[in-house]
PDB file of C-alpha atoms and ligand atoms in Angstrom:
ATOM      1  CA  MET F  30      10.770  -3.925   4.401  1.00  0.00           C
ATOM      2  CA  HIS F  31      11.057  -0.647   2.584  1.00  0.00           C
ATOM      3  CA  ARG F  32       9.254  -2.127  -0.521  1.00  0.00           C
ATOM      4  CA  ILE F  33       7.311   0.988  -0.955  1.00  0.00           C
ATOM      5  CA  VAL F  34       8.379   4.485  -2.294  1.00  0.00           C
ATOM      6  CA  ALA F  35       6.214   7.154  -0.394  1.00  0.00           C
ATOM      7  CA  GLY F  36       4.853   9.868  -1.768  1.00  0.00           C
ATOM      8  CA  ILE F  37       3.335   8.510  -5.150  1.00  0.00           C
ATOM      9  CA  PRO F  38      -0.309   8.902  -5.097  1.00  0.00           C
ATOM     10  CA  THR F  39      -1.216   7.470  -9.000  1.00  0.00           C
ATOM     11  CA  LEU F  40      -0.392   5.028 -11.281  1.00  0.00           C
ATOM     12  CA  LYS F  41      -0.088   7.989 -13.478  1.00  0.00           C
ATOM     13  CA  HIS F  42       2.038   9.838 -11.062  1.00  0.00           C
ATOM     14  CA  HIS F  43       3.867   6.634 -10.544  1.00  0.00           C
ATOM     15  CA  CYS F  44       4.567   6.319 -14.495  1.00  0.00           C
ATOM     16  CA  ASP F  45       5.888   9.911 -15.096  1.00  0.00           C
ATOM     17  CA  THR F  46       8.214   9.724 -11.898  1.00  0.00           C
ATOM     18  CA  LEU F  47       9.871   6.343 -13.015  1.00  0.00           C
ATOM     19  CA  ALA F  48      10.180   7.967 -16.451  1.00  0.00           C
ATOM     20  CA  ARG F  49      11.434  11.346 -15.221  1.00  0.00           C
ATOM     21  CA  ASP F  50      13.000  10.562 -11.672  1.00  0.00           C
ATOM     22  CA  PRO F  51      14.095   6.876 -11.416  1.00  0.00           C
ATOM     23  CA  GLU F  52      16.648   7.660  -8.737  1.00  0.00           C
ATOM     24  CA  ARG F  53      13.652   8.060  -6.437  1.00  0.00           C
ATOM     25  CA  TYR F  54      12.665   4.310  -6.555  1.00  0.00           C
ATOM     26  CA  ARG F  55      16.645   3.903  -5.831  1.00  0.00           C
ATOM     27  CA  PRO F  56      16.330   1.969  -2.142  1.00  0.00           C
ATOM     28  CA  THR F  57      19.375   2.979  -0.052  1.00  0.00           C
ATOM     29  CA  GLN F  58      20.596  -0.400   0.820  1.00  0.00           C
ATOM     30  CA  CYS F  59      20.285  -4.222  -0.210  1.00  0.00           C
ATOM     31  CA  PRO F  60      17.184  -5.405   1.857  1.00  0.00           C
ATOM     32  CA  HIS F  61      19.467  -8.773   1.592  1.00  0.00           C
ATOM     33  CA  CYS F  62      23.129  -8.210   2.412  1.00  0.00           C
ATOM     34  CA  GLY F  63      22.959  -4.167   3.558  1.00  0.00           C
ATOM     35  CA  LEU F  64      25.457  -3.282   0.736  1.00  0.00           C
ATOM     36  CA  GLY F  65      24.666   0.270  -0.269  1.00  0.00           C
ATOM     37  CA  HIS F  66      22.973   1.683  -3.867  1.00  0.00           C
ATOM     38  CA  PRO F  67      21.984  -1.299  -5.499  1.00  0.00           C
ATOM     39  CA  TRP F  68      22.190  -0.845  -9.641  1.00  0.00           C
ATOM     40  CA  LEU F  69      18.906  -0.616 -11.689  1.00  0.00           C
ATOM     41  CA  HIS F  70      18.167  -3.200 -13.093  1.00  0.00           C
ATOM     42  CA  GLY F  71      15.220  -2.824 -15.898  1.00  0.00           C
ATOM     43  CA  HIS F  72      11.844  -3.777 -14.172  1.00  0.00           C
ATOM     44  CA  TYR F  73       8.727  -6.015 -14.612  1.00  0.00           C
ATOM     45  CA  THR F  74       4.844  -5.668 -15.598  1.00  0.00           C
ATOM     46  CA  ARG F  75       2.010  -5.624 -13.190  1.00  0.00           C
ATOM     47  CA  LYS F  76      -1.350  -5.313 -14.485  1.00  0.00           C
ATOM     48  CA  ALA F  77      -2.329  -2.742 -11.486  1.00  0.00           C
ATOM     49  CA  ASP F  78      -4.692  -0.408 -13.330  1.00  0.00           C
ATOM     50  CA  ARG F  79      -8.494  -1.987 -11.948  1.00  0.00           C
ATOM     51  CA  THR F  80     -10.263   0.585 -13.442  1.00  0.00           C
ATOM     52  CA  THR F  81     -12.608  -0.016 -16.324  1.00  0.00           C
ATOM     53  CA  SER F  82     -10.328   1.532 -18.851  1.00  0.00           C
ATOM     54  CA  GLY F  83      -7.189  -0.226 -17.238  1.00  0.00           C
ATOM     55  CA  GLN F  84      -5.350   2.510 -19.104  1.00  0.00           C
ATOM     56  CA  GLU F  85      -2.194   2.356 -17.433  1.00  0.00           C
ATOM     57  CA  ASN F  86      -1.519  -1.486 -17.602  1.00  0.00           C
ATOM     58  CA  PRO F  87       0.781  -2.691 -17.934  1.00  0.00           C
ATOM     59  CA  VAL F  88       2.639  -0.867 -15.172  1.00  0.00           C
ATOM     60  CA  PRO F  89       5.874  -1.037 -15.136  1.00  0.00           C
ATOM     61  CA  ILE F  90       7.633  -1.659 -11.709  1.00  0.00           C
ATOM     62  CA  PRO F  91      11.656  -1.542 -10.898  1.00  0.00           C
ATOM     63  CA  ARG F  92      13.986  -3.680  -9.885  1.00  0.00           C
ATOM     64  CA  PHE F  93      17.722  -3.257  -8.554  1.00  0.00           C
ATOM     65  CA  PHE F  94      20.654  -5.894  -8.783  1.00  0.00           C
ATOM     66  CA  CYS F  95      22.806  -5.551  -5.650  1.00  0.00           C
ATOM     67  CA  PRO F  96      26.373  -6.926  -6.684  1.00  0.00           C
ATOM     68  CA  GLY F  97      27.232  -7.962  -3.440  1.00  0.00           C
ATOM     69  CA  CYS F  98      25.084 -10.463  -2.798  1.00  0.00           C
ATOM     70  CA  GLY F  99      23.437 -11.346  -6.413  1.00  0.00           C
ATOM     71  CA  HIS F 100      20.069 -10.900  -5.115  1.00  0.00           C
ATOM     72  CA  THR F 101      17.517  -8.774  -6.984  1.00  0.00           C
ATOM     73  CA  CYS F 102      14.810  -6.300  -5.303  1.00  0.00           C
ATOM     74  CA  SER F 103      11.506  -5.162  -6.325  1.00  0.00           C
ATOM     75  CA  ARG F 104      10.639  -1.574  -4.976  1.00  0.00           C
ATOM     76  CA  LEU F 105       6.311  -0.792  -5.231  1.00  0.00           C
ATOM     77  CA  PRO F 106       4.836   2.872  -5.696  1.00  0.00           C
ATOM     78  CA  SER F 107       2.764   4.086  -2.479  1.00  0.00           C
ATOM     79  CA  CYS F 108      -0.229   3.595  -4.261  1.00  0.00           C
ATOM     80  CA  VAL F 109       0.408  -0.330  -5.200  1.00  0.00           C
ATOM     81  CA  ALA F 110      -0.181  -2.244  -2.464  1.00  0.00           C
ATOM     82  CA  PRO F 111       2.052  -5.307  -2.305  1.00  0.00           C
ATOM     83  CA  ARG F 112       0.603  -8.900  -3.208  1.00  0.00           C
ATOM     84  CA  ARG F 113      -2.744  -7.180  -3.368  1.00  0.00           C
ATOM     85  CA  TRP F 114      -5.101  -6.928  -6.011  1.00  0.00           C
ATOM     86  CA  TYR F 115      -6.328  -3.316  -5.532  1.00  0.00           C
ATOM     87  CA  GLY F 116      -4.554   0.007  -4.435  1.00  0.00           C
ATOM     88  CA  TRP F 117      -4.839   1.227  -1.373  1.00  0.00           C
ATOM     89  CA  ALA F 118      -7.308   3.759  -1.781  1.00  0.00           C
ATOM     90  CA  LEU F 119      -9.849   1.502  -2.723  1.00  0.00           C
ATOM     91  CA  GLN F 120      -9.251  -0.806   0.342  1.00  0.00           C
ATOM     92  CA  GLN F 121      -9.513   2.166   2.356  1.00  0.00           C
ATOM     93  CA  THR F 122     -13.065   3.467   1.139  1.00  0.00           C
ATOM     94  CA  VAL F 123     -14.073   0.255   1.403  1.00  0.00           C
ATOM     95  CA  LEU F 124     -12.693  -0.330   5.313  1.00  0.00           C
ATOM     96  CA  LEU F 125     -14.879   3.133   5.877  1.00  0.00           C
ATOM     97  CA  LEU F 126     -17.931   2.297   4.053  1.00  0.00           C
ATOM     98  CA  LEU F 127     -17.724  -0.829   6.112  1.00  0.00           C
ATOM     99  CA  TRP F 128     -17.130   0.976   9.397  1.00  0.00           C
ATOM    100  CA  ILE F 129     -20.004   3.327   8.945  1.00  0.00           C
ATOM    101  CA  GLY F 130     -22.237   0.519   9.145  1.00  0.00           C
ATOM    102  CA  LEU F 131     -22.593  -0.656   5.182  1.00  0.00           C
ATOM    103  CA  SER F 132     -23.079  -4.351   4.797  1.00  0.00           C
ATOM    104  CA  LEU F 133     -20.623  -6.579   2.888  1.00  0.00           C
ATOM    105  CA  TYR F 134     -23.339  -6.576   0.237  1.00  0.00           C
ATOM    106  CA  ALA F 135     -23.980  -3.042   0.035  1.00  0.00           C
ATOM    107  CA  VAL F 136     -20.182  -2.329  -0.692  1.00  0.00           C
ATOM    108  CA  SER F 137     -19.775  -4.821  -3.063  1.00  0.00           C
ATOM    109  CA  GLY F 138     -22.793  -3.697  -5.058  1.00  0.00           C
ATOM    110  CA  LEU F 139     -22.315  -0.164  -5.446  1.00  0.00           C
ATOM    111  CA  PRO F 140     -22.080   0.574  -9.030  1.00  0.00           C
ATOM    112  CA  SER F 141     -18.024   1.580  -9.321  1.00  0.00           C
ATOM    113  CA  LEU F 142     -15.570   2.893  -6.676  1.00  0.00           C
ATOM    114  CA  PHE F 143     -13.007   5.358  -8.471  1.00  0.00           C
ATOM    115  CA  ASP F 144     -14.369   4.372 -11.898  1.00  0.00           C
ATOM    116  CA  THR F 145     -13.684   0.291 -10.398  1.00  0.00           C
ATOM    117  CA  PRO F 146     -15.750  -2.032 -10.334  1.00  0.00           C
ATOM    118  CA  PRO F 147     -15.986  -3.082  -6.242  1.00  0.00           C
ATOM    119  CA  PRO F 148     -14.024  -6.140  -5.196  1.00  0.00           C
ATOM    120  CA  CYS F 149     -16.328  -8.803  -4.387  1.00  0.00           C
ATOM    121  CA  ARG F 150     -17.881  -9.444  -0.671  1.00  0.00           C
ATOM    122  CA  SER F 151     -15.454 -12.134   0.126  1.00  0.00           C
ATOM    123  CA  THR F 152     -12.641  -9.535  -1.141  1.00  0.00           C
ATOM    124  CA  CYS F 153     -14.176  -6.926   0.993  1.00  0.00           C
ATOM    125  CA  ARG F 154     -14.717  -9.101   4.178  1.00  0.00           C
ATOM    126  CA  ARG F 155     -11.046 -10.698   4.104  1.00  0.00           C
ATOM    127  CA  TRP F 156      -9.682  -6.695   4.353  1.00  0.00           C
ATOM    128  CA  GLY F 157     -12.120  -6.061   7.332  1.00  0.00           C
ATOM    129  CA  ARG F 158     -10.403  -9.048   9.028  1.00  0.00           C
ATOM    130  CA  TRP F 159      -7.213  -8.322   7.828  1.00  0.00           C
ATOM    131  CA  LEU F 160      -6.733  -4.895   9.313  1.00  0.00           C
ATOM    132  CA  GLN F 161      -8.453  -6.163  12.848  1.00  0.00           C
ATOM    133  CA  GLU F 162      -6.089  -9.172  13.211  1.00  0.00           C
ATOM    134  CA  ARG F 163      -3.480  -6.479  12.292  1.00  0.00           C
ATOM    135  CA  ALA F 164      -4.982  -3.898  14.752  1.00  0.00           C
ATOM    136  CA  ALA F 165      -2.716  -4.662  17.760  1.00  0.00           C
ATOM    137  CA  ASP F 166       0.743  -4.409  15.758  1.00  0.00           C
ATOM    138  CA  PHE F 167       0.459  -1.546  13.195  1.00  0.00           C
ATOM    139  CA  GLY F 168      -1.368   0.115  16.130  1.00  0.00           C
ATOM    140  CA  PHE F 169       1.357  -0.036  18.347  1.00  0.00           C
ATOM    141  CA  HIS F 170       3.733   1.040  16.179  1.00  0.00           C
ATOM    142  CA  LEU F 171       1.546   3.961  15.042  1.00  0.00           C
ATOM    143  CA  ARG F 172       0.441   5.169  18.754  1.00  0.00           C
ATOM    144  CA  SER F 173       4.702   5.206  20.060  1.00  0.00           C
ATOM    145  CA  ALA F 174       5.260   7.717  16.792  1.00  0.00           C
ATOM    146  CA  PHE F 175       2.232   9.699  16.619  1.00  0.00           C
ATOM    147  CA  PRO F 176       0.771   9.708  20.361  1.00  0.00           C
ATOM    148  CA  ASP F 177      -2.317  11.861  19.481  1.00  0.00           C
ATOM    149  CA  TRP F 178      -3.674   9.278  17.665  1.00  0.00           C
ATOM    150  CA  GLY F 179      -3.222   6.632  20.433  1.00  0.00           C
ATOM    151  CA  ARG F 180      -5.906   9.130  22.278  1.00  0.00           C
ATOM    152  CA  VAL F 181      -8.751   7.366  20.355  1.00  0.00           C
ATOM    153  CA  LEU F 182      -9.125   3.777  21.603  1.00  0.00           C
ATOM    154  CA  GLY F 183     -11.060   1.130  20.648  1.00  0.00           C
ATOM    155  CA  TRP F 184     -11.649  -0.680  17.017  1.00  0.00           C
ATOM    156  CA  PRO F 185     -12.713   0.538  14.559  1.00  0.00           C
ATOM    157  CA  ASP F 186     -12.145   4.397  16.017  1.00  0.00           C
ATOM    158  CA  PHE F 187      -8.892   4.520  16.169  1.00  0.00           C
ATOM    159  CA  TRP F 188      -8.428   3.393  12.314  1.00  0.00           C
ATOM    160  CA  VAL F 189     -11.145   5.871  11.872  1.00  0.00           C
ATOM    161  CA  ALA F 190      -9.090   8.694  13.242  1.00  0.00           C
ATOM    162  CA  SER F 191      -5.774   8.056  11.936  1.00  0.00           C
ATOM    163  CA  LEU F 192      -7.319   7.748   7.990  1.00  0.00           C
ATOM    164  CA  ARG F 193      -8.135  11.525   9.043  1.00  0.00           C
ATOM    165  CA  GLN F 194      -4.862  12.033   9.539  1.00  0.00           C
ATOM    166  CA  GLN F 195      -3.182  10.331   6.524  1.00  0.00           C
ATOM    167  CA  SER F 196      -4.422   7.893   3.944  1.00  0.00           C
ATOM    168  CA  LEU F 197      -3.950   4.125   4.097  1.00  0.00           C
ATOM    169  CA  SER F 198      -1.654   3.736   1.969  1.00  0.00           C
ATOM    170  CA  ALA F 199       0.961   6.519   3.557  1.00  0.00           C
ATOM    171  CA  ILE F 200       0.338   4.546   6.753  1.00  0.00           C
ATOM    172  CA  MET F 201       1.352   1.493   5.229  1.00  0.00           C
ATOM    173  CA  THR F 202       4.735   3.089   3.784  1.00  0.00           C
ATOM    174  CA  TRP F 203       5.072   4.750   6.536  1.00  0.00           C
ATOM    175  CA  LEU F 204       5.056   0.833   8.543  1.00  0.00           C
ATOM    176  CA  ASP F 205       6.587  -0.380   5.771  1.00  0.00           C
ATOM    177  CA  HIS F 206       9.493   2.142   6.502  1.00  0.00           C
ATOM    178  CA  HIS F 207       9.927   1.157   9.962  1.00  0.00           C
ATOM    179  CA  ALA F 208      10.413  -3.112   9.246  1.00  0.00           C
ATOM    180  CA  VAL F 209       6.654  -3.736   9.667  1.00  0.00           C
ATOM    181  CA  SER F 210       5.340  -6.176   7.400  1.00  0.00           C
ATOM    182  CA  VAL F 211       2.627  -5.436   5.174  1.00  0.00           C
ATOM    183  CA  PRO F 212      -0.006  -5.835   4.257  1.00  0.00           C
TER     184      PRO F 212
HETATM  185 ZN1  LIG A 323      22.757  -7.661  -1.197  1.00  0.00          ZN
END
């Protein structure tokens, strides 16, 4: 894993960091063969800004090349979720709204969340099911590392308590760095 670079909360922050300090993105070793220090190998672009203005698009995602095995890998800032259309911050907001009792219909009908048109009902439902299905695996790792969080049991109370401690982005980055596949 280790696909996610920690501590990059917004796309703006990502573009600034990539321009100013690209070394921060370099993986310590190739995820395929383990050889150290893959080379920076350009970038690909991704449409990751889902706000109405979309002004950060297209977002550059840095790529690295391993001279040992010839594989490339890419590294995502922690604000962007792997294999997801929307970022972690919006997913966190939607999940919390569902857990306090708002219906899928109500959440998808909100005028906007962080200036982003709200995701449709099926997307919101999918996020809820995803976390519920992965809760045992994620919770096992998190409880071992953060014993305090483990005092709150049950679904979704453990997650409500955990998200008081750290953002969904930070939690998913932590899991990624501990060899847990996310999302
Ligand atoms: Zn390699």
